Amino acid sequence: MDVQTAAVDGRMFIDGTRTWAASGSTFEAIDPSIGRPFAAVALGDAGDVDAAVRASRQAIDGGWSGLPPVRRVRILNRLAALIRERATELAELESLDVGKPLRQARDDVTAAAGYFEFFAGVADKVFGSSIPLGAGLVDFTLRESLGISAQIVPWNYPLRLASRGIAPALACGNAVVATPSAEAGLSVVRLAELAVEAGLPGGVFNVVTGGRETGAALTAHSDINHITFTGSVPTGITIMKAAADHVVPVTLELGGKSPNLVFADADLERAAASSASTLMQNAAQTCTAPTRLLIDVSARDRFVELLAKRIRAIRLGRGLEDPDMGPVVSERQMQRVLDFIDAGARDGARAVTGGARATGRDLAGGYFIEPTLLDDVVPGTRLEQEEIFGPVLTVTTFNSTEEAIAIANGTPYGLVTGIWTRDLARALAVATAVKSGQVRINGYSAEGSIGLPFGGYRRSGFGREQGVEALANYTQIKNVMINFG
Ligand code: NAD
């Protein structure tokens, strides 16, 4: 075991307390930068899930959902402040667990604090409405909490994505049972612990570690009232079926195959810089990553050259040493990505740079893949259609705006679309035509994006996270009519 083993607490968090699984079972958390275990983690089963759900129910019955909302505001703001205070500790844990560069893990911590600040800001503004019915009648709506929100957290951004779902759930007065992925998610347990330190009553926010079976036990539990899931389409389908058994609503974010349309009149330097940075960001294990580059054929050579130059300069290394790009999360994920690259080669794709496992003295044992740019990628091939979730950008050319839109819409996904052009009319025409929950024109990220509603069209899922729209996921509407005539 690594020297850090002693420092990392692998227990889960139920009813305000760190605890091992009742069975005593554990699994190993692997540091993907070296391919070696760094902690033993509690392997929760259906019994532990039941204990967490019961703790949540007791917290609700004990008055959590009926608290004056302004008290929830204070707790969530205190939690945000604690997250910022413990930024170094949280970022190091996330970097160790996921393999991402420390700077990126710090950005995740800032985003996590941002989610709690944003939803603290709206926790006492979950307004209902008044509906006119004429003389002698008053009618109004109440937006009430749902109860227990089950949150299945993926491994790519455990802290950030847990906060994205848990902050609005708590803001609306729900209790939460979260289960992170077995690949990575120890920061989610630490988040729950900090929440209690911030004043959240024990039992309101529980975390059961384990993985697939734990997630399945949670979604099968008869006393949950809602499910938030972020992950792959097949698992999303399984979860919808589990939710159907109990008739509970689900919020699904199922990833994407986001196209990035670069027109010949675009600022190619900026578009190339943006593409290279999305490749480095978490080794492109990001649901929103615009990995499918669609380039105007007349700008293709210049753009590919600019981009390849930037990609060749990317420095790989262990997350904690803060390189430009870290490893992918697991050996399985590495193999999956390499299989995609091989399948692409068989379908005629050409590696401009990268295309293999990255090796070297400093990378020994880690799950590193060379940052890869593949040209001549044919629409409809597996490489162009399926979510790779690794550091691979694909290039496909188009001859007209219509063709670009057709290729952009040519996968089952619809999460984000990037557009690069100086022609605003064209940008807006494309933005309207694409089947995508978000469109980003001439820039892929912006400060304050927590306020933007985020979610998918088509197989990318449904329901909106972030922004005030997220409140719809975590409340139910009660209509009250009074006849005083
Ligand atoms: P996955 O969809 O299998 O798992 C995601 C989460 O769901 C994990 O926490 C897992 O423990 C849990 N889970 C798995 N089976 C479950 C079940 N039956 N019931 C309840 N919970 C269950 O994803 P993965 O295997 O970790 O990764 C595979 C692919 O999924 C990736 O390569 C990527 O394409 C995609 N993915 C997307 C995102 C995203 O942000 N949209 C995140 C992670 C993975």
Short mmCIF file of C-alpha atoms and ligand atoms in Angstrom, two decimals:
data_model
loop_
_atom_site.label_atom_id
_atom_site.label_comp_id
_atom_site.label_asym_id
_atom_site.label_seq_id
_atom_site.Cartn_x
_atom_site.Cartn_y
_atom_site.Cartn_z
CA MET A 1 0.00 0.00 0.00
CA ASP A 2 0.98 3.57 -0.60
CA VAL A 3 2.30 5.74 2.19
CA GLN A 4 -0.92 7.78 2.06
CA THR A 5 -3.06 4.83 3.19
CA ALA A 6 -3.00 5.85 6.81
CA ALA A 7 -4.14 9.37 6.03
CA VAL A 8 -7.29 8.59 4.04
CA ASP A 9 -10.45 7.66 5.93
CA GLY A 10 -12.36 5.02 3.96
CA ARG A 11 -15.45 4.93 6.15
CA MET A 12 -18.84 6.06 4.91
CA PHE A 13 -21.15 8.52 6.65
CA ILE A 14 -24.51 7.55 8.10
CA ASP A 15 -26.65 9.51 10.55
CA GLY A 16 -23.94 12.07 11.23
CA THR A 17 -21.21 9.51 11.95
CA ARG A 18 -18.29 7.93 10.10
CA THR A 19 -18.87 4.20 9.97
CA TRP A 20 -17.61 0.99 8.37
CA ALA A 21 -20.07 -1.27 6.56
CA ALA A 22 -22.09 -3.42 8.96
CA SER A 23 -20.63 -6.48 7.21
CA GLY A 24 -17.08 -5.17 7.68
CA SER A 25 -16.43 -5.52 3.93
CA THR A 26 -14.07 -3.13 2.16
CA PHE A 27 -12.68 -2.52 -1.31
CA GLU A 28 -9.51 -0.79 -2.45
CA ALA A 29 -9.37 2.78 -3.71
CA ILE A 30 -6.76 2.91 -6.48
CA ASP A 31 -4.53 5.87 -7.26
CA PRO A 32 -4.75 5.94 -11.09
CA SER A 33 -1.49 7.86 -11.36
CA ILE A 34 0.48 4.84 -10.13
CA GLY A 35 -2.06 2.02 -10.36
CA ARG A 36 -1.76 1.16 -6.67
CA PRO A 37 -4.23 1.20 -3.75
CA PHE A 38 -4.16 4.09 -1.32
CA ALA A 39 -7.10 3.32 0.99
CA ALA A 40 -9.49 0.60 2.11
CA VAL A 41 -13.05 1.85 1.60
CA ALA A 42 -16.26 0.62 3.26
CA LEU A 43 -18.25 -1.61 0.91
CA GLY A 44 -21.85 -0.75 1.74
CA ASP A 45 -24.66 -3.20 0.98
CA ALA A 46 -28.47 -3.13 1.12
CA GLY A 47 -28.37 -3.14 4.93
CA ASP A 48 -26.17 -0.04 5.06
CA VAL A 49 -28.36 1.64 2.45
CA ASP A 50 -31.41 0.88 4.59
CA ALA A 51 -29.71 2.40 7.65
CA ALA A 52 -28.95 5.56 5.66
CA VAL A 53 -32.50 5.82 4.30
CA ARG A 54 -33.92 5.36 7.79
CA ALA A 55 -31.61 8.08 9.15
CA SER A 56 -32.84 10.41 6.38
CA ARG A 57 -36.48 9.65 7.14
CA GLN A 58 -35.93 10.31 10.83
CA ALA A 59 -34.28 13.63 10.02
CA ILE A 60 -37.27 14.63 7.91
CA ASP A 61 -39.73 13.51 10.58
CA GLY A 62 -37.60 15.36 13.13
CA GLY A 63 -38.36 18.64 11.43
CA TRP A 64 -35.70 19.20 8.76
CA SER A 65 -38.15 19.85 5.94
CA GLY A 66 -40.24 22.22 8.03
CA LEU A 67 -37.39 24.45 9.19
CA PRO A 68 -37.72 28.14 8.36
CA PRO A 69 -35.92 28.26 4.98
CA VAL A 70 -33.69 31.06 6.20
CA ARG A 71 -31.99 28.55 8.52
CA ARG A 72 -31.17 26.37 5.55
CA VAL A 73 -29.67 29.46 3.91
CA ARG A 74 -27.30 29.87 6.83
CA ILE A 75 -26.27 26.21 6.93
CA LEU A 76 -25.58 26.05 3.19
CA ASN A 77 -23.57 29.27 3.31
CA ARG A 78 -21.53 27.95 6.23
CA LEU A 79 -20.90 24.73 4.30
CA ALA A 80 -19.70 26.73 1.29
CA ALA A 81 -17.31 28.66 3.54
CA LEU A 82 -15.99 25.41 5.06
CA ILE A 83 -15.43 23.94 1.59
CA ARG A 84 -13.37 26.99 0.67
CA GLU A 85 -11.48 26.80 3.97
CA ARG A 86 -10.61 23.12 3.40
CA ALA A 87 -9.84 23.62 -0.30
CA THR A 88 -6.33 22.19 -0.14
CA GLU A 89 -7.37 19.03 1.68
CA LEU A 90 -10.37 18.45 -0.61
CA ALA A 91 -8.41 19.15 -3.79
CA GLU A 92 -5.61 16.78 -2.79
CA LEU A 93 -8.10 14.02 -2.01
CA GLU A 94 -9.87 14.52 -5.34
CA SER A 95 -6.60 14.63 -7.26
CA LEU A 96 -5.38 11.42 -5.59
CA ASP A 97 -8.67 9.60 -6.14
CA VAL A 98 -9.49 10.68 -9.73
CA GLY A 99 -5.96 11.40 -10.97
CA LYS A 100 -6.76 14.93 -12.13
CA PRO A 101 -4.19 17.74 -11.93
CA LEU A 102 -4.28 19.57 -8.62
CA ARG A 103 -5.23 22.90 -10.22
CA GLN A 104 -8.28 21.29 -11.82
CA ALA A 105 -9.22 19.68 -8.52
CA ARG A 106 -9.02 23.12 -6.92
CA ASP A 107 -11.42 24.42 -9.58
CA ASP A 108 -13.78 21.59 -8.64
CA VAL A 109 -13.63 22.65 -4.99
CA THR A 110 -14.41 26.25 -5.97
CA ALA A 111 -17.33 25.03 -8.06
CA ALA A 112 -18.61 22.88 -5.17
CA ALA A 113 -18.58 25.90 -2.86
CA GLY A 114 -20.29 27.87 -5.65
CA TYR A 115 -23.15 25.38 -5.84
CA PHE A 116 -23.84 25.69 -2.12
CA GLU A 117 -23.64 29.50 -2.31
CA PHE A 118 -25.96 29.64 -5.30
CA PHE A 119 -28.58 27.37 -3.74
CA ALA A 120 -28.23 29.05 -0.33
CA GLY A 121 -29.23 32.17 -2.25
CA VAL A 122 -32.47 30.62 -3.46
CA ALA A 123 -33.35 28.40 -0.47
CA ASP A 124 -35.69 31.06 0.95
CA LYS A 125 -37.06 32.02 -2.47
CA VAL A 126 -38.79 28.80 -3.49
CA PHE A 127 -41.95 30.74 -4.26
CA GLY A 128 -45.37 29.41 -5.16
CA SER A 129 -47.97 31.37 -7.12
CA SER A 130 -51.47 32.72 -6.67
CA ILE A 131 -54.11 31.80 -9.26
CA PRO A 132 -57.22 34.01 -9.74
CA LEU A 133 -60.55 32.13 -9.63
CA GLY A 134 -62.99 35.02 -9.10
CA ALA A 135 -64.97 36.38 -6.15
CA GLY A 136 -65.11 34.27 -2.99
CA LEU A 137 -62.18 32.08 -3.95
CA VAL A 138 -58.47 32.14 -3.24
CA ASP A 139 -56.08 29.68 -4.83
CA PHE A 140 -52.37 29.34 -4.36
CA THR A 141 -49.57 26.81 -4.85
CA LEU A 142 -46.97 25.59 -2.38
CA ARG A 143 -43.69 24.10 -3.53
CA GLU A 144 -42.92 21.35 -1.07
CA SER A 145 -39.89 19.12 -0.71
CA LEU A 146 -40.04 15.60 -2.13
CA GLY A 147 -38.55 13.74 0.82
CA ILE A 148 -35.44 11.59 0.34
CA SER A 149 -33.37 12.27 -2.74
CA ALA A 150 -31.12 9.36 -3.77
CA GLN A 151 -28.05 10.66 -5.57
CA ILE A 152 -25.85 8.37 -7.68
CA VAL A 153 -22.57 10.20 -8.20
CA PRO A 154 -20.13 9.40 -11.03
CA TRP A 155 -16.37 9.16 -10.71
CA ASN A 156 -15.27 11.92 -13.06
CA TYR A 157 -16.13 14.92 -10.82
CA PRO A 158 -17.28 13.40 -7.51
CA LEU A 159 -17.19 16.56 -5.41
CA ARG A 160 -18.44 18.94 -8.09
CA LEU A 161 -21.29 16.75 -9.34
CA ALA A 162 -22.36 15.64 -5.86
CA SER A 163 -22.60 19.34 -4.93
CA ARG A 164 -24.54 20.10 -8.12
CA GLY A 165 -27.33 17.73 -7.04
CA ILE A 166 -27.11 17.84 -3.26
CA ALA A 167 -27.07 21.64 -2.84
CA PRO A 168 -30.50 22.18 -4.48
CA ALA A 169 -31.89 19.05 -2.81
CA LEU A 170 -30.99 20.39 0.65
CA ALA A 171 -31.99 23.96 -0.26
CA CYS A 172 -35.53 22.69 -0.93
CA GLY A 173 -35.69 20.81 2.39
CA ASN A 174 -35.04 17.27 1.17
CA ALA A 175 -32.77 14.74 2.84
CA VAL A 176 -30.10 12.98 0.77
CA VAL A 177 -28.58 9.53 0.54
CA ALA A 178 -25.67 9.64 -1.89
CA THR A 179 -23.59 6.81 -3.25
CA PRO A 180 -20.41 7.59 -5.15
CA SER A 181 -18.75 5.37 -7.73
CA ALA A 182 -16.32 2.67 -6.63
CA GLU A 183 -13.75 4.24 -9.00
CA ALA A 184 -13.60 7.50 -7.05
CA GLY A 185 -15.75 9.42 -4.60
CA LEU A 186 -14.15 9.76 -1.17
CA SER A 187 -14.54 13.54 -1.34
CA VAL A 188 -18.33 13.06 -1.22
CA VAL A 189 -18.02 11.43 2.22
CA ARG A 190 -15.85 14.31 3.40
CA LEU A 191 -18.47 16.75 2.06
CA ALA A 192 -21.16 15.10 4.21
CA GLU A 193 -18.90 15.35 7.24
CA LEU A 194 -18.28 19.05 6.58
CA ALA A 195 -22.04 19.60 6.19
CA VAL A 196 -22.58 18.41 9.77
CA GLU A 197 -19.74 20.68 10.89
CA ALA A 198 -21.62 23.50 9.16
CA GLY A 199 -24.72 22.78 11.26
CA LEU A 200 -26.68 20.33 9.10
CA PRO A 201 -28.55 17.95 11.41
CA GLY A 202 -27.06 14.43 11.38
CA GLY A 203 -29.05 12.10 9.14
CA VAL A 204 -30.02 14.75 6.58
CA PHE A 205 -27.10 13.93 4.28
CA ASN A 206 -25.75 10.36 4.28
CA VAL A 207 -23.18 8.74 2.03
CA VAL A 208 -22.96 4.99 1.47
CA THR A 209 -19.78 4.00 -0.35
CA GLY A 210 -19.60 0.88 -2.48
CA GLY A 211 -20.42 1.15 -6.17
CA ARG A 212 -22.83 -0.58 -8.55
CA GLU A 213 -24.54 -2.95 -6.12
CA THR A 214 -24.81 -0.20 -3.52
CA GLY A 215 -26.35 2.11 -6.12
CA ALA A 216 -28.74 -0.62 -7.21
CA ALA A 217 -29.78 -1.23 -3.57
CA LEU A 218 -30.39 2.49 -3.12
CA THR A 219 -32.52 2.91 -6.25
CA ALA A 220 -34.49 -0.23 -5.27
CA HIS A 221 -35.26 1.06 -1.77
CA SER A 222 -38.99 1.55 -1.28
CA ASP A 223 -38.67 4.66 0.91
CA ILE A 224 -36.78 7.00 -1.45
CA ASN A 225 -38.74 9.75 -3.18
CA HIS A 226 -36.45 10.87 -6.00
CA ILE A 227 -33.31 9.82 -7.89
CA THR A 228 -30.59 11.97 -9.42
CA PHE A 229 -28.17 10.06 -11.62
CA THR A 230 -25.20 11.15 -13.71
CA GLY A 231 -23.40 8.50 -15.74
CA SER A 232 -23.79 6.29 -18.78
CA VAL A 233 -26.93 5.72 -20.87
CA PRO A 234 -27.26 1.97 -20.10
CA THR A 235 -27.08 2.56 -16.35
CA GLY A 236 -29.52 5.48 -16.72
CA ILE A 237 -32.00 3.13 -18.37
CA THR A 238 -31.58 0.58 -15.55
CA ILE A 239 -32.18 3.33 -13.00
CA MET A 240 -35.31 4.57 -14.75
CA LYS A 241 -36.69 1.05 -14.59
CA ALA A 242 -35.90 0.84 -10.86
CA ALA A 243 -37.61 4.21 -10.34
CA ALA A 244 -40.67 2.98 -12.23
CA ASP A 245 -41.12 0.17 -9.71
CA HIS A 246 -41.74 2.77 -6.99
CA VAL A 247 -43.09 5.57 -9.19
CA VAL A 248 -40.43 8.08 -8.15
CA PRO A 249 -39.18 10.88 -10.39
CA VAL A 250 -35.67 10.75 -11.83
CA THR A 251 -33.25 13.38 -13.04
CA LEU A 252 -30.87 11.88 -15.56
CA GLU A 253 -27.65 13.35 -16.94
CA LEU A 254 -26.30 10.76 -19.30
CA GLY A 255 -23.31 12.33 -20.93
CA GLY A 256 -22.82 13.37 -24.50
CA LYS A 257 -20.86 13.39 -27.68
CA SER A 258 -20.74 17.11 -27.94
CA PRO A 259 -19.94 18.60 -31.35
CA ASN A 260 -17.73 21.65 -31.68
CA LEU A 261 -18.42 23.41 -35.00
CA VAL A 262 -15.53 25.52 -36.27
CA PHE A 263 -16.36 27.71 -39.27
CA ALA A 264 -13.67 29.16 -41.54
CA ASP A 265 -14.29 32.74 -40.36
CA ALA A 266 -13.74 31.83 -36.69
CA ASP A 267 -10.88 32.97 -34.51
CA LEU A 268 -9.01 29.70 -35.11
CA GLU A 269 -6.35 30.40 -32.48
CA ARG A 270 -8.96 30.79 -29.76
CA ALA A 271 -10.95 27.79 -30.94
CA ALA A 272 -7.77 25.66 -30.94
CA ALA A 273 -6.78 26.86 -27.46
CA SER A 274 -10.26 26.02 -26.17
CA SER A 275 -10.17 22.55 -27.74
CA ALA A 276 -6.75 21.76 -26.29
CA SER A 277 -7.90 22.83 -22.85
CA THR A 278 -11.03 20.65 -22.98
CA LEU A 279 -8.76 17.73 -23.85
CA MET A 280 -6.56 18.40 -20.81
CA GLN A 281 -9.49 19.03 -18.49
CA ASN A 282 -9.84 15.79 -16.49
CA ALA A 283 -8.27 13.94 -19.47
CA ALA A 284 -11.55 14.71 -21.30
CA GLN A 285 -13.51 12.49 -18.91
CA THR A 286 -16.12 15.20 -18.88
CA CYS A 287 -19.71 14.77 -20.01
CA THR A 288 -19.72 18.20 -21.67
CA ALA A 289 -16.34 17.84 -23.42
CA PRO A 290 -16.72 18.93 -27.05
CA THR A 291 -14.64 16.06 -28.37
CA ARG A 292 -16.26 15.86 -31.79
CA LEU A 293 -14.63 18.60 -33.85
CA LEU A 294 -16.50 19.51 -37.02
CA ILE A 295 -14.35 21.76 -39.20
CA ASP A 296 -15.12 23.75 -42.30
CA VAL A 297 -13.12 21.89 -44.94
CA SER A 298 -11.41 25.11 -46.09
CA ALA A 299 -10.01 25.75 -42.58
CA ARG A 300 -9.20 22.17 -41.72
CA ASP A 301 -5.44 22.09 -42.41
CA ARG A 302 -4.73 25.34 -40.59
CA PHE A 303 -6.90 24.42 -37.61
CA VAL A 304 -5.52 20.90 -37.27
CA GLU A 305 -1.98 22.27 -37.36
CA LEU A 306 -2.71 24.88 -34.68
CA LEU A 307 -4.42 22.32 -32.48
CA ALA A 308 -1.79 19.60 -32.93
CA LYS A 309 0.92 22.06 -31.89
CA ARG A 310 -0.90 22.76 -28.64
CA ILE A 311 -1.69 19.11 -27.99
CA ARG A 312 1.94 18.05 -28.48
CA ALA A 313 2.93 20.53 -25.77
CA ILE A 314 0.66 18.94 -23.13
CA ARG A 315 2.68 17.68 -20.18
CA LEU A 316 1.47 14.44 -18.60
CA GLY A 317 2.05 13.52 -14.99
CA ARG A 318 0.73 12.44 -11.64
CA GLY A 319 -2.30 14.52 -10.59
CA LEU A 320 -0.76 15.62 -7.29
CA GLU A 321 2.27 16.99 -9.16
CA ASP A 322 -0.08 19.27 -11.09
CA PRO A 323 0.79 18.49 -14.71
CA ASP A 324 -1.32 19.70 -17.67
CA MET A 325 -3.10 16.36 -17.87
CA GLY A 326 -3.35 13.33 -15.59
CA PRO A 327 -4.21 9.67 -16.18
CA VAL A 328 -7.70 8.31 -16.83
CA VAL A 329 -9.51 6.98 -13.80
CA SER A 330 -8.91 3.22 -14.08
CA GLU A 331 -7.27 0.46 -16.03
CA ARG A 332 -10.70 -0.51 -17.39
CA GLN A 333 -11.32 3.04 -18.62
CA MET A 334 -7.83 3.15 -20.20
CA GLN A 335 -8.50 -0.07 -22.07
CA ARG A 336 -11.90 1.18 -23.17
CA VAL A 337 -10.39 4.38 -24.61
CA LEU A 338 -7.58 2.47 -26.37
CA ASP A 339 -10.21 0.15 -27.89
CA PHE A 340 -12.01 3.19 -29.30
CA ILE A 341 -8.77 4.42 -30.86
CA ASP A 342 -8.16 1.00 -32.44
CA ALA A 343 -11.73 0.84 -33.75
CA GLY A 344 -11.25 4.32 -35.23
CA ALA A 345 -8.07 3.25 -37.02
CA ARG A 346 -9.94 0.31 -38.55
CA ASP A 347 -12.58 2.78 -39.77
CA GLY A 348 -9.97 4.96 -41.47
CA ALA A 349 -9.16 7.55 -38.79
CA ARG A 350 -5.60 8.90 -38.85
CA ALA A 351 -3.66 9.86 -35.71
CA VAL A 352 -2.22 13.36 -36.16
CA THR A 353 -0.71 13.05 -32.71
CA GLY A 354 -1.01 10.52 -29.87
CA GLY A 355 -3.01 7.32 -30.20
CA ALA A 356 -1.44 5.03 -27.61
CA ARG A 357 -0.85 4.42 -23.91
CA ALA A 358 1.68 6.93 -22.61
CA THR A 359 4.70 5.41 -20.98
CA GLY A 360 7.81 6.85 -19.40
CA ARG A 361 9.72 6.74 -16.16
CA ASP A 362 7.44 9.21 -14.35
CA LEU A 363 4.28 7.53 -15.63
CA ALA A 364 5.10 3.96 -14.57
CA GLY A 365 2.07 1.97 -13.46
CA GLY A 366 -0.35 4.84 -14.14
CA TYR A 367 -3.27 4.78 -16.57
CA PHE A 368 -1.94 7.42 -18.94
CA ILE A 369 -3.06 7.88 -22.54
CA GLU A 370 -1.30 10.17 -24.98
CA PRO A 371 -3.40 13.24 -25.74
CA THR A 372 -4.78 12.21 -29.09
CA LEU A 373 -6.00 14.01 -32.20
CA LEU A 374 -7.61 11.82 -34.85
CA ASP A 375 -8.34 13.22 -38.31
CA ASP A 376 -10.44 11.85 -41.19
CA VAL A 377 -13.08 10.56 -38.81
CA VAL A 378 -16.12 9.41 -40.74
CA PRO A 379 -19.63 10.33 -39.49
CA GLY A 380 -21.53 7.27 -38.31
CA THR A 381 -18.48 5.27 -37.22
CA ARG A 382 -18.25 4.06 -33.61
CA LEU A 383 -15.51 6.58 -32.81
CA GLU A 384 -17.74 9.40 -33.99
CA GLN A 385 -20.93 8.14 -32.35
CA GLU A 386 -20.10 6.88 -28.85
CA GLU A 387 -18.90 8.66 -25.73
CA ILE A 388 -15.17 7.88 -25.43
CA PHE A 389 -14.53 9.58 -22.09
CA GLY A 390 -10.81 9.91 -22.53
CA PRO A 391 -8.27 12.31 -24.09
CA VAL A 392 -9.27 11.87 -27.73
CA LEU A 393 -10.47 14.58 -30.11
CA THR A 394 -11.89 13.57 -33.47
CA VAL A 395 -11.91 15.72 -36.61
CA THR A 396 -14.61 15.52 -39.26
CA THR A 397 -14.99 18.05 -42.06
CA PHE A 398 -18.09 19.73 -43.48
CA ASN A 399 -18.74 21.65 -46.71
CA SER A 400 -21.76 23.72 -45.73
CA THR A 401 -23.66 24.97 -42.68
CA GLU A 402 -26.47 22.51 -43.45
CA GLU A 403 -24.03 19.60 -43.53
CA ALA A 404 -22.45 20.78 -40.26
CA ILE A 405 -25.87 20.82 -38.56
CA ALA A 406 -26.72 17.36 -39.92
CA ILE A 407 -23.46 15.88 -38.60
CA ALA A 408 -23.87 17.71 -35.27
CA ASN A 409 -27.33 16.19 -34.84
CA GLY A 410 -26.20 12.79 -36.10
CA THR A 411 -25.69 11.05 -32.76
CA PRO A 412 -28.31 9.96 -30.19
CA TYR A 413 -26.93 12.51 -27.70
CA GLY A 414 -27.73 16.21 -27.18
CA LEU A 415 -25.90 17.78 -24.25
CA VAL A 416 -23.80 20.73 -25.45
CA THR A 417 -22.88 22.21 -28.83
CA GLY A 418 -19.92 24.53 -29.39
CA ILE A 419 -19.99 26.99 -32.29
CA TRP A 420 -17.09 29.13 -33.49
CA THR A 421 -17.82 31.82 -36.08
CA ARG A 422 -17.72 35.62 -36.37
CA ASP A 423 -21.05 35.55 -38.23
CA LEU A 424 -23.66 36.04 -35.51
CA ALA A 425 -26.61 35.28 -37.81
CA ARG A 426 -25.06 31.94 -38.71
CA ALA A 427 -24.25 31.20 -35.07
CA LEU A 428 -27.87 31.80 -34.08
CA ALA A 429 -29.21 29.77 -37.00
CA VAL A 430 -27.05 26.82 -35.93
CA ALA A 431 -27.92 27.32 -32.25
CA THR A 432 -31.60 27.04 -33.11
CA ALA A 433 -31.16 24.01 -35.35
CA VAL A 434 -29.08 21.80 -33.06
CA LYS A 435 -30.72 19.31 -30.70
CA SER A 436 -28.80 20.21 -27.61
CA GLY A 437 -29.54 21.34 -24.06
CA GLN A 438 -26.82 23.99 -24.12
CA VAL A 439 -25.11 25.94 -26.90
CA ARG A 440 -21.86 27.82 -26.38
CA ILE A 441 -20.81 30.32 -29.02
CA ASN A 442 -17.18 31.49 -29.32
CA GLY A 443 -16.23 30.27 -25.84
CA TYR A 444 -16.84 27.08 -23.93
CA SER A 445 -16.83 28.21 -20.31
CA ALA A 446 -17.71 31.28 -18.28
CA GLU A 447 -17.55 32.33 -14.66
CA GLY A 448 -20.97 32.06 -13.02
CA SER A 449 -22.11 29.16 -15.18
CA ILE A 450 -23.70 27.53 -12.10
CA GLY A 451 -26.65 29.82 -12.83
CA LEU A 452 -27.17 28.33 -16.30
CA PRO A 453 -29.71 25.53 -16.64
CA PHE A 454 -27.88 22.39 -17.69
CA GLY A 455 -29.13 19.07 -19.02
CA GLY A 456 -29.73 16.99 -22.08
CA TYR A 457 -31.90 16.56 -25.10
CA ARG A 458 -32.54 13.04 -26.35
CA ARG A 459 -30.31 10.31 -24.83
CA SER A 460 -28.30 12.83 -22.86
CA GLY A 461 -31.12 12.72 -20.33
CA PHE A 462 -33.76 15.02 -18.93
CA GLY A 463 -34.38 17.39 -16.07
CA ARG A 464 -32.25 20.47 -15.55
CA GLU A 465 -29.44 20.83 -13.04
CA GLN A 466 -27.99 24.21 -12.06
CA GLY A 467 -29.76 27.54 -12.12
CA VAL A 468 -33.16 28.16 -10.58
CA GLU A 469 -34.56 25.56 -13.00
CA ALA A 470 -32.97 22.87 -10.78
CA LEU A 471 -35.54 23.64 -8.09
CA ALA A 472 -38.17 21.92 -10.23
CA ASN A 473 -36.32 18.60 -9.72
CA TYR A 474 -36.40 18.84 -5.96
CA THR A 475 -39.91 20.12 -5.22
CA GLN A 476 -43.48 19.03 -5.83
CA ILE A 477 -46.37 21.41 -6.24
CA LYS A 478 -49.40 21.40 -3.99
CA ASN A 479 -52.40 23.48 -5.01
CA VAL A 480 -54.65 24.89 -2.28
CA MET A 481 -58.11 26.32 -3.00
CA ILE A 482 -60.14 28.21 -0.42
CA ASN A 483 -63.80 29.00 -0.89
CA PHE A 484 -64.61 31.81 1.52
CA GLY A 485 -67.74 33.00 -0.25
P1 NAD B 1 -21.88 3.96 -14.95
O1 NAD B 1 -22.98 4.68 -15.61
O2 NAD B 1 -21.89 2.47 -14.99
O3 NAD B 1 -21.84 4.32 -13.40
C1 NAD B 1 -22.07 5.62 -12.91
C2 NAD B 1 -22.55 5.51 -11.47
O4 NAD B 1 -23.68 4.67 -11.36
C3 NAD B 1 -21.53 4.91 -10.51
O5 NAD B 1 -21.60 5.60 -9.28
C4 NAD B 1 -22.00 3.48 -10.33
O6 NAD B 1 -21.59 2.95 -9.10
C5 NAD B 1 -23.49 3.64 -10.38
N1 NAD B 1 -24.23 2.45 -10.84
C6 NAD B 1 -23.83 1.54 -11.73
N2 NAD B 1 -24.80 0.62 -11.94
C7 NAD B 1 -25.83 0.99 -11.16
C8 NAD B 1 -27.15 0.45 -10.95
N3 NAD B 1 -27.58 -0.64 -11.57
N4 NAD B 1 -27.96 1.10 -10.10
C9 NAD B 1 -27.57 2.22 -9.47
N5 NAD B 1 -26.33 2.76 -9.62
C10 NAD B 1 -25.48 2.16 -10.47
O7 NAD B 1 -20.57 4.54 -15.48
P2 NAD B 1 -19.12 3.89 -15.42
O8 NAD B 1 -19.14 2.41 -15.63
O9 NAD B 1 -18.47 4.35 -14.18
O10 NAD B 1 -18.49 4.56 -16.69
C11 NAD B 1 -18.83 4.07 -18.00
C12 NAD B 1 -19.10 5.18 -18.96
O11 NAD B 1 -20.17 6.02 -18.48
C13 NAD B 1 -17.96 6.16 -19.12
O12 NAD B 1 -16.97 5.72 -19.94
C14 NAD B 1 -18.71 7.35 -19.67
O13 NAD B 1 -18.94 7.19 -21.04
C15 NAD B 1 -20.00 7.33 -18.92
N6 NAD B 1 -19.97 8.26 -17.79
C16 NAD B 1 -20.55 9.47 -17.96
C17 NAD B 1 -20.50 10.40 -16.94
C18 NAD B 1 -21.11 11.74 -17.10
O14 NAD B 1 -20.66 12.69 -16.49
N7 NAD B 1 -22.16 11.87 -17.87
C19 NAD B 1 -19.88 10.09 -15.75
C20 NAD B 1 -19.32 8.84 -15.58
C21 NAD B 1 -19.38 7.93 -16.62
#
